[in-house]
Amino acid sequence: MITFHNVKKTFDDGTEAIKGIDLHIDEGKLVALIGPSGCGKTTTMKMINKLIQPTSGKITIEGKDIAHKKDVELRRNIGYVIQRIGLFPHMTIEENVGLIPKLKGRKKEEYKKKVDELLTLVGLEPSVFRKRYPLELSGGQQQRVGVVRALAGEPPIILMDEPFSALDPISREQLQNELKDLQKTIRKTIVFVTHDMDEALKVADEIVVMKDGRIEQIATPKELIENPANEFVRSFIGEERIQSNLNLASPEFKKITSIMEPAKVDSDLNLPSVNAESTLKETALLMLTQNVNQMLVEKDGKIIGMIQKNELLSALAGLGKGA
Ligand SMILES: Nc1ncnc2c1ncn2[C@@H]1O[C@H](COP(=O)(O)OP(=O)(O)OP(=O)(O)O)[C@@H](O)[C@H]1O
Ligand SMILES: [Mg+2]
């Protein structure tokens, strides 16, 4: 889908931000770029939508050199989520999200339904949020809208530059899970920049580790942890994660669905819910912080099951059916 052919970027002041990268990103994959501050992640990403021009080498999308494409056209087909969200403050949520479909010449009746679907998908009830302005939303809700806006134009490619970094750990966790769920249904090609190795390991199909304008390793999360290419990658992953990977089979990393009971028809829908992608450990933390003995399990906006605290605790202790 997206290929970098020996791409280099030297800025006008002589900074060699990218010292030659070759990278191929397959269609439908979520690829995370990770590395220390200043290693060239944002520069790499901005070269894909031509906010930055490479000094040499070329980038192709579906085999075609993007240097020959018009910037505006290219960008309409590439969703872009930035850390500071970038919603237009004077437009309602509905207008923000509908902007690209509108620019693409779609009729309002056509995209309105899609916008509502997407808002629902990220847990924002359209009837409540449609007419609000960005400042009337919490930071986490604004970030969800940012993600929805990038998706609304149905671009085949989405670039996300540290999209969740401003969030508290719980919202961040939820959005990571939602992104994974979403990716399973929409199958877009997503390039995702992050500082956070846990986030990369969790959401990415492939991880690109960068250092000082070069790529150190490209691997799946599993390969990366099992076979770090060199000392730098090893230290960037962190000894702790490498060691704990040895215990990945331990109960705390199991999916919550492994101990879930089917939800009963009369389940109390006021209970808090946890995403089906969550692990036992994450769910236990949520139960503790929310001080509840039961939780619902939610997948794609539907309740699919129920968790009992005592079941969860025995599973974590390696005793229950989840062990
Ligand atoms: N317009 C510019 N002019 C000169 N140097 C620049 C410019 N933009 C970025 N750089 C430099 O290029 C290098 C790579 O920057 P980039 O923004 O790609 O890093 P990054 O990996 O995204 O870092 P962070 O994790 O802090 O966001 C840095 O040394 C940065 O200072
Ligand atoms: Mg950056």
CSV table of C-alpha atoms and ligand atoms in Angstrom, one decimal:
chain,number,residue,atom,x,y,z
A,1,MET,CA,0.0,0.0,0.0
A,2,ILE,CA,2.6,2.6,1.2
A,3,THR,CA,6.2,2.2,0.3
A,4,PHE,CA,9.3,4.3,1.2
A,5,HIS,CA,12.1,3.9,-1.2
A,6,ASN,CA,15.4,5.1,0.4
A,7,VAL,CA,13.8,8.2,1.7
A,8,LYS,CA,15.9,11.0,3.2
A,9,LYS,CA,15.0,14.3,4.7
A,10,THR,CA,17.4,17.1,5.5
A,11,PHE,CA,15.7,20.3,6.7
A,12,ASP,CA,16.8,23.7,5.5
A,13,ASP,CA,18.9,24.4,8.6
A,14,GLY,CA,20.9,21.2,7.9
A,15,THR,CA,19.1,18.9,10.4
A,16,GLU,CA,19.2,15.4,8.9
A,17,ALA,CA,15.9,14.2,10.3
A,18,ILE,CA,15.6,11.1,8.1
A,19,LYS,CA,18.8,9.4,7.0
A,20,GLY,CA,17.5,6.9,4.6
A,21,ILE,CA,14.5,4.6,5.2
A,22,ASP,CA,13.0,1.7,3.3
A,23,LEU,CA,9.6,0.7,4.6
A,24,HIS,CA,6.6,-1.2,3.2
A,25,ILE,CA,3.2,-0.9,4.8
A,26,ASP,CA,0.7,-3.5,3.7
A,27,GLU,CA,-3.0,-2.6,3.1
A,28,GLY,CA,-5.3,-3.0,6.1
A,29,LYS,CA,-2.4,-3.1,8.6
A,30,LEU,CA,-2.0,-1.0,11.7
A,31,VAL,CA,1.7,0.0,11.8
A,32,ALA,CA,3.2,1.8,14.8
A,33,LEU,CA,6.2,4.0,14.5
A,34,ILE,CA,8.0,4.2,17.8
A,35,GLY,CA,11.3,5.7,19.0
A,36,PRO,CA,12.8,8.4,21.2
A,37,SER,CA,11.8,12.1,20.8
A,38,GLY,CA,13.4,13.6,17.7
A,39,CYS,CA,14.0,10.3,15.9
A,40,GLY,CA,11.9,11.3,12.9
A,41,LYS,CA,8.5,9.7,13.5
A,42,THR,CA,6.4,12.8,12.8
A,43,THR,CA,8.6,13.7,9.8
A,44,THR,CA,8.1,10.2,8.4
A,45,MET,CA,4.4,10.5,8.8
A,46,LYS,CA,4.1,14.0,7.4
A,47,MET,CA,5.9,12.8,4.2
A,48,ILE,CA,3.0,10.4,3.6
A,49,ASN,CA,0.5,13.3,3.2
A,50,LYS,CA,3.1,15.7,1.8
A,51,LEU,CA,3.1,18.1,4.6
A,52,ILE,CA,6.8,17.5,4.3
A,53,GLN,CA,8.7,16.8,1.1
A,54,PRO,CA,11.5,14.2,1.1
A,55,THR,CA,15.0,15.5,0.1
A,56,SER,CA,15.6,12.4,-1.9
A,57,GLY,CA,14.1,9.0,-2.5
A,58,LYS,CA,10.4,8.4,-3.2
A,59,ILE,CA,7.2,7.4,-1.5
A,60,THR,CA,4.6,5.4,-3.4
A,61,ILE,CA,1.0,4.6,-2.6
A,62,GLU,CA,-0.4,1.6,-4.5
A,63,GLY,CA,2.7,1.8,-6.7
A,64,LYS,CA,2.2,5.5,-7.7
A,65,ASP,CA,4.8,8.1,-6.7
A,66,ILE,CA,3.0,10.6,-4.5
A,67,ALA,CA,5.2,13.4,-5.8
A,68,HIS,CA,3.0,13.4,-8.9
A,69,LYS,CA,-0.3,13.7,-6.9
A,70,LYS,CA,-2.0,16.9,-6.1
A,71,ASP,CA,-1.6,17.7,-2.3
A,72,VAL,CA,-5.3,18.4,-1.7
A,73,GLU,CA,-6.5,15.3,-3.5
A,74,LEU,CA,-4.0,13.1,-1.7
A,75,ARG,CA,-5.0,14.6,1.7
A,76,ARG,CA,-8.7,14.0,1.1
A,77,ASN,CA,-7.9,10.3,0.9
A,78,ILE,CA,-5.7,10.3,4.0
A,79,GLY,CA,-7.3,10.8,7.4
A,80,TYR,CA,-5.0,12.6,9.9
A,81,VAL,CA,-5.4,12.7,13.6
A,82,ILE,CA,-2.9,14.8,15.6
A,83,GLN,CA,-2.2,15.0,19.2
A,84,ARG,CA,-3.8,18.4,19.7
A,85,ILE,CA,-6.9,17.0,18.1
A,86,GLY,CA,-7.4,20.0,15.8
A,87,LEU,CA,-11.2,20.2,15.8
A,88,PHE,CA,-12.5,23.5,14.4
A,89,PRO,CA,-13.9,25.3,17.5
A,90,HIS,CA,-16.6,27.3,15.7
A,91,MET,CA,-18.1,24.2,14.1
A,92,THR,CA,-20.4,21.7,15.9
A,93,ILE,CA,-19.3,18.1,16.2
A,94,GLU,CA,-21.5,17.2,13.3
A,95,GLU,CA,-20.0,19.8,11.1
A,96,ASN,CA,-16.5,18.9,12.1
A,97,VAL,CA,-17.0,15.3,11.3
A,98,GLY,CA,-19.0,15.9,8.1
A,99,LEU,CA,-16.4,18.3,6.7
A,100,ILE,CA,-14.4,15.9,4.5
A,101,PRO,CA,-17.5,14.0,3.2
A,102,LYS,CA,-18.9,17.4,2.3
A,103,LEU,CA,-15.7,18.5,0.6
A,104,LYS,CA,-15.9,15.3,-1.3
A,105,GLY,CA,-19.2,16.3,-2.7
A,106,ARG,CA,-21.4,13.8,-0.7
A,107,LYS,CA,-24.9,14.7,0.0
A,108,LYS,CA,-25.7,15.5,3.7
A,109,GLU,CA,-28.4,12.7,3.9
A,110,GLU,CA,-25.8,10.2,2.8
A,111,TYR,CA,-23.0,11.0,5.3
A,112,LYS,CA,-25.2,12.0,8.2
A,113,LYS,CA,-26.0,8.4,8.9
A,114,LYS,CA,-22.4,7.4,8.6
A,115,VAL,CA,-21.4,10.2,11.1
A,116,ASP,CA,-24.0,8.9,13.6
A,117,GLU,CA,-22.8,5.4,13.2
A,118,LEU,CA,-19.2,6.4,13.8
A,119,LEU,CA,-20.1,8.5,16.9
A,120,THR,CA,-22.0,5.6,18.3
A,121,LEU,CA,-19.1,3.3,17.6
A,122,VAL,CA,-16.7,5.4,19.8
A,123,GLY,CA,-19.3,5.7,22.6
A,124,LEU,CA,-20.7,9.2,21.9
A,125,GLU,CA,-24.5,9.2,21.6
A,126,PRO,CA,-25.2,11.2,18.5
A,127,SER,CA,-28.4,12.9,19.8
A,128,VAL,CA,-26.4,14.2,22.7
A,129,PHE,CA,-23.1,15.2,21.0
A,130,ARG,CA,-24.1,16.1,17.4
A,131,LYS,CA,-24.9,19.8,18.0
A,132,ARG,CA,-22.2,20.5,20.7
A,133,TYR,CA,-19.1,22.5,20.0
A,134,PRO,CA,-15.6,21.0,20.7
A,135,LEU,CA,-15.2,23.1,23.9
A,136,GLU,CA,-18.3,21.5,25.3
A,137,LEU,CA,-16.6,18.1,25.3
A,138,SER,CA,-14.0,16.6,27.6
A,139,GLY,CA,-10.5,16.1,26.2
A,140,GLY,CA,-11.1,12.4,25.8
A,141,GLN,CA,-14.4,13.0,24.0
A,142,GLN,CA,-12.7,15.5,21.7
A,143,GLN,CA,-10.0,12.9,20.9
A,144,ARG,CA,-12.8,10.4,20.0
A,145,VAL,CA,-14.3,13.0,17.7
A,146,GLY,CA,-10.8,13.5,16.2
A,147,VAL,CA,-10.7,9.8,15.4
A,148,VAL,CA,-14.2,9.8,14.0
A,149,ARG,CA,-13.4,12.8,11.8
A,150,ALA,CA,-10.4,11.0,10.3
A,151,LEU,CA,-12.7,8.0,9.5
A,152,ALA,CA,-15.7,9.8,8.3
A,153,GLY,CA,-14.3,10.6,4.8
A,154,GLU,CA,-13.7,6.8,4.5
A,155,PRO,CA,-10.1,7.3,3.5
A,156,PRO,CA,-8.1,4.2,2.7
A,157,ILE,CA,-5.2,5.5,4.8
A,158,ILE,CA,-5.2,7.1,8.3
A,159,LEU,CA,-2.3,8.7,10.0
A,160,MET,CA,-2.4,9.1,13.7
A,161,ASP,CA,0.3,11.1,15.5
A,162,GLU,CA,0.2,10.2,19.2
A,163,PRO,CA,-3.6,10.4,19.1
A,164,PHE,CA,-4.1,9.3,22.7
A,165,SER,CA,-1.2,10.9,24.5
A,166,ALA,CA,-3.2,13.6,26.2
A,167,LEU,CA,-5.6,11.1,27.8
A,168,ASP,CA,-5.8,9.7,31.3
A,169,PRO,CA,-4.9,6.0,31.5
A,170,ILE,CA,-8.4,4.6,31.6
A,171,SER,CA,-9.8,6.7,28.6
A,172,ARG,CA,-6.6,5.8,26.8
A,173,GLU,CA,-7.1,2.1,27.5
A,174,GLN,CA,-10.6,2.3,26.2
A,175,LEU,CA,-9.7,4.2,23.0
A,176,GLN,CA,-6.9,1.7,22.3
A,177,ASN,CA,-9.4,-1.1,22.6
A,178,GLU,CA,-11.9,0.8,20.5
A,179,LEU,CA,-9.3,1.4,17.8
A,180,LYS,CA,-8.5,-2.3,17.7
A,181,ASP,CA,-12.2,-3.2,17.4
A,182,LEU,CA,-12.7,-0.6,14.8
A,183,GLN,CA,-9.7,-1.8,12.8
A,184,LYS,CA,-11.1,-5.3,12.7
A,185,THR,CA,-14.3,-4.0,11.1
A,186,ILE,CA,-13.0,-1.2,8.8
A,187,ARG,CA,-9.7,-2.6,7.7
A,188,LYS,CA,-8.0,0.7,7.0
A,189,THR,CA,-4.3,1.1,6.6
A,190,ILE,CA,-3.3,3.0,9.7
A,191,VAL,CA,0.1,4.5,10.6
A,192,PHE,CA,0.2,5.2,14.3
A,193,VAL,CA,3.0,7.2,16.0
A,194,THR,CA,3.5,6.6,19.7
A,195,HIS,CA,6.1,7.1,22.4
A,196,ASP,CA,4.5,4.3,24.4
A,197,MET,CA,5.8,0.8,23.9
A,198,ASP,CA,2.8,-0.8,25.7
A,199,GLU,CA,0.5,1.0,23.4
A,200,ALA,CA,2.4,-0.1,20.3
A,201,LEU,CA,2.5,-3.7,21.5
A,202,LYS,CA,-1.2,-3.6,22.2
A,203,VAL,CA,-2.6,-2.0,19.0
A,204,ALA,CA,-0.1,-2.6,16.2
A,205,ASP,CA,0.1,-5.4,13.7
A,206,GLU,CA,3.7,-4.3,13.0
A,207,ILE,CA,6.0,-2.1,14.9
A,208,VAL,CA,8.7,0.1,13.3
A,209,VAL,CA,11.4,1.0,15.9
A,210,MET,CA,13.3,4.2,14.8
A,211,LYS,CA,16.4,5.9,16.2
A,212,ASP,CA,18.1,9.0,14.9
A,213,GLY,CA,16.5,9.1,11.5
A,214,ARG,CA,16.9,5.4,10.8
A,215,ILE,CA,14.8,2.2,11.2
A,216,GLU,CA,16.3,-0.2,13.7
A,217,GLN,CA,13.8,-3.0,13.4
A,218,ILE,CA,10.4,-3.8,11.8
A,219,ALA,CA,8.6,-6.7,13.4
A,220,THR,CA,5.3,-7.9,14.8
A,221,PRO,CA,4.8,-7.2,18.5
A,222,LYS,CA,5.5,-10.9,19.3
A,223,GLU,CA,8.7,-11.0,17.2
A,224,LEU,CA,9.9,-7.7,18.6
A,225,ILE,CA,9.7,-9.0,22.2
A,226,GLU,CA,11.1,-12.4,21.4
A,227,ASN,CA,13.9,-11.2,19.1
A,228,PRO,CA,15.0,-7.6,19.6
A,229,ALA,CA,17.4,-6.9,16.7
A,230,ASN,CA,20.0,-5.1,18.8
A,231,GLU,CA,20.8,-3.5,22.2
A,232,PHE,CA,19.0,-0.3,21.4
A,233,VAL,CA,15.8,-2.1,20.6
A,234,ARG,CA,16.2,-4.3,23.6
A,235,SER,CA,16.6,-1.4,25.9
A,236,PHE,CA,13.8,0.5,24.3
A,237,ILE,CA,11.4,-2.4,24.8
A,238,GLY,CA,12.7,-2.6,28.4
A,239,GLU,CA,14.0,-5.7,30.2
A,240,GLU,CA,10.9,-5.8,32.3
A,241,ARG,CA,8.6,-6.4,29.3
A,242,ILE,CA,11.0,-8.9,27.8
A,243,GLN,CA,11.0,-10.8,31.1
A,244,SER,CA,7.2,-10.5,31.6
A,245,ASN,CA,6.7,-11.8,28.1
A,246,LEU,CA,8.1,-15.0,29.4
A,247,ASN,CA,5.1,-15.1,31.6
A,248,LEU,CA,2.7,-13.9,28.9
A,249,ALA,CA,0.8,-17.1,29.4
A,250,SER,CA,0.1,-16.1,33.0
A,251,PRO,CA,-3.5,-15.5,34.0
A,252,GLU,CA,-3.4,-11.7,34.2
A,253,PHE,CA,-2.8,-11.4,30.5
A,254,LYS,CA,-5.7,-13.6,29.5
A,255,LYS,CA,-8.7,-12.0,27.8
A,256,ILE,CA,-11.6,-11.2,30.0
A,257,THR,CA,-13.9,-13.1,27.6
A,258,SER,CA,-12.2,-16.3,28.8
A,259,ILE,CA,-14.1,-16.1,32.1
A,260,MET,CA,-17.2,-14.3,31.0
A,261,GLU,CA,-20.7,-15.6,31.5
A,262,PRO,CA,-23.2,-14.9,28.9
A,263,ALA,CA,-25.2,-11.7,29.8
A,264,LYS,CA,-28.7,-12.5,31.0
A,265,VAL,CA,-31.8,-10.9,29.5
A,266,ASP,CA,-32.4,-9.1,32.8
A,267,SER,CA,-28.8,-7.9,33.3
A,268,ASP,CA,-28.5,-4.6,35.0
A,269,LEU,CA,-27.5,-2.3,32.2
A,270,ASN,CA,-26.5,0.4,34.7
A,271,LEU,CA,-23.4,-1.6,35.6
A,272,PRO,CA,-20.1,-0.3,34.3
A,273,SER,CA,-18.8,-2.2,31.2
A,274,VAL,CA,-15.4,-3.3,30.1
A,275,ASN,CA,-14.3,-3.9,26.5
A,276,ALA,CA,-14.0,-7.5,25.3
A,277,GLU,CA,-10.4,-7.0,24.4
A,278,SER,CA,-9.4,-6.2,28.0
A,279,THR,CA,-7.2,-8.5,30.0
A,280,LEU,CA,-8.1,-10.0,33.4
A,281,LYS,CA,-5.6,-7.6,35.0
A,282,GLU,CA,-7.1,-4.5,33.3
A,283,THR,CA,-10.6,-5.6,34.3
A,284,ALA,CA,-9.6,-6.2,37.9
A,285,LEU,CA,-8.2,-2.7,38.1
A,286,LEU,CA,-11.4,-1.2,36.7
A,287,MET,CA,-13.5,-3.2,39.2
A,288,LEU,CA,-11.4,-2.0,42.0
A,289,THR,CA,-11.4,1.7,40.9
A,290,GLN,CA,-15.2,1.6,40.3
A,291,ASN,CA,-15.8,-0.5,43.4
A,292,VAL,CA,-18.3,-3.0,41.8
A,293,ASN,CA,-18.7,-6.7,42.1
A,294,GLN,CA,-20.0,-7.3,38.6
A,295,MET,CA,-19.2,-5.8,35.2
A,296,LEU,CA,-20.7,-6.1,31.8
A,297,VAL,CA,-18.6,-7.0,28.8
A,298,GLU,CA,-19.1,-4.9,25.7
A,299,LYS,CA,-18.1,-5.6,22.1
A,300,ASP,CA,-18.8,-3.3,19.2
A,301,GLY,CA,-21.3,-1.4,21.3
A,302,LYS,CA,-23.2,-4.5,22.4
A,303,ILE,CA,-23.3,-6.2,25.8
A,304,ILE,CA,-22.1,-9.8,25.3
A,305,GLY,CA,-21.5,-11.0,28.8
A,306,MET,CA,-21.0,-10.4,32.5
A,307,ILE,CA,-18.0,-10.8,34.8
A,308,GLN,CA,-18.3,-11.7,38.5
A,309,LYS,CA,-15.6,-10.3,40.8
A,310,ASN,CA,-15.0,-13.6,42.6
A,311,GLU,CA,-14.6,-15.5,39.3
A,312,LEU,CA,-12.1,-12.9,38.2
A,313,LEU,CA,-10.1,-13.1,41.4
A,314,SER,CA,-9.9,-16.9,41.4
A,315,ALA,CA,-8.8,-16.7,37.7
A,316,LEU,CA,-6.1,-14.2,38.6
A,317,ALA,CA,-5.0,-16.4,41.4
A,318,GLY,CA,-4.7,-19.2,38.8
A,319,LEU,CA,-7.6,-21.2,40.3
A,320,GLY,CA,-10.7,-20.5,38.3
A,321,LYS,CA,-11.7,-21.7,34.8
A,322,GLY,CA,-9.7,-18.9,33.2
A,323,ALA,CA,-6.5,-20.3,34.6
B,1,LIG,N1,10.9,22.2,10.3
B,1,LIG,C1,12.0,21.7,10.8
B,1,LIG,N2,13.2,22.4,10.7
B,1,LIG,C2,14.4,21.8,11.2
B,1,LIG,N3,14.4,20.7,11.9
B,1,LIG,C3,13.3,20.1,12.1
B,1,LIG,C4,12.0,20.5,11.6
B,1,LIG,N4,11.0,19.7,11.9
B,1,LIG,C5,11.6,18.7,12.7
B,1,LIG,N5,13.0,18.9,12.8
B,1,LIG,C6,14.0,18.1,13.4
B,1,LIG,O1,13.9,16.8,12.8
B,1,LIG,C7,14.1,15.8,13.8
B,1,LIG,C8,12.9,14.8,13.8
B,1,LIG,O2,11.8,15.5,14.2
B,1,LIG,P1,10.4,14.7,14.3
B,1,LIG,O3,9.4,15.8,14.6
B,1,LIG,O4,10.1,13.9,13.1
B,1,LIG,O5,10.6,13.8,15.6
B,1,LIG,P2,9.7,12.8,16.4
B,1,LIG,O6,10.3,11.5,16.3
B,1,LIG,O7,8.3,13.0,15.9
B,1,LIG,O8,9.8,13.4,17.9
B,1,LIG,P3,8.7,13.5,19.0
B,1,LIG,O9,8.6,12.1,19.6
B,1,LIG,O10,9.3,14.4,20.0
B,1,LIG,O11,7.4,14.0,18.5
B,1,LIG,C9,14.3,16.5,15.1
B,1,LIG,O12,15.6,16.6,15.4
B,1,LIG,C10,13.6,17.9,14.9
B,1,LIG,O13,14.2,18.8,15.7
B,2,MG,MG,6.5,13.8,16.7
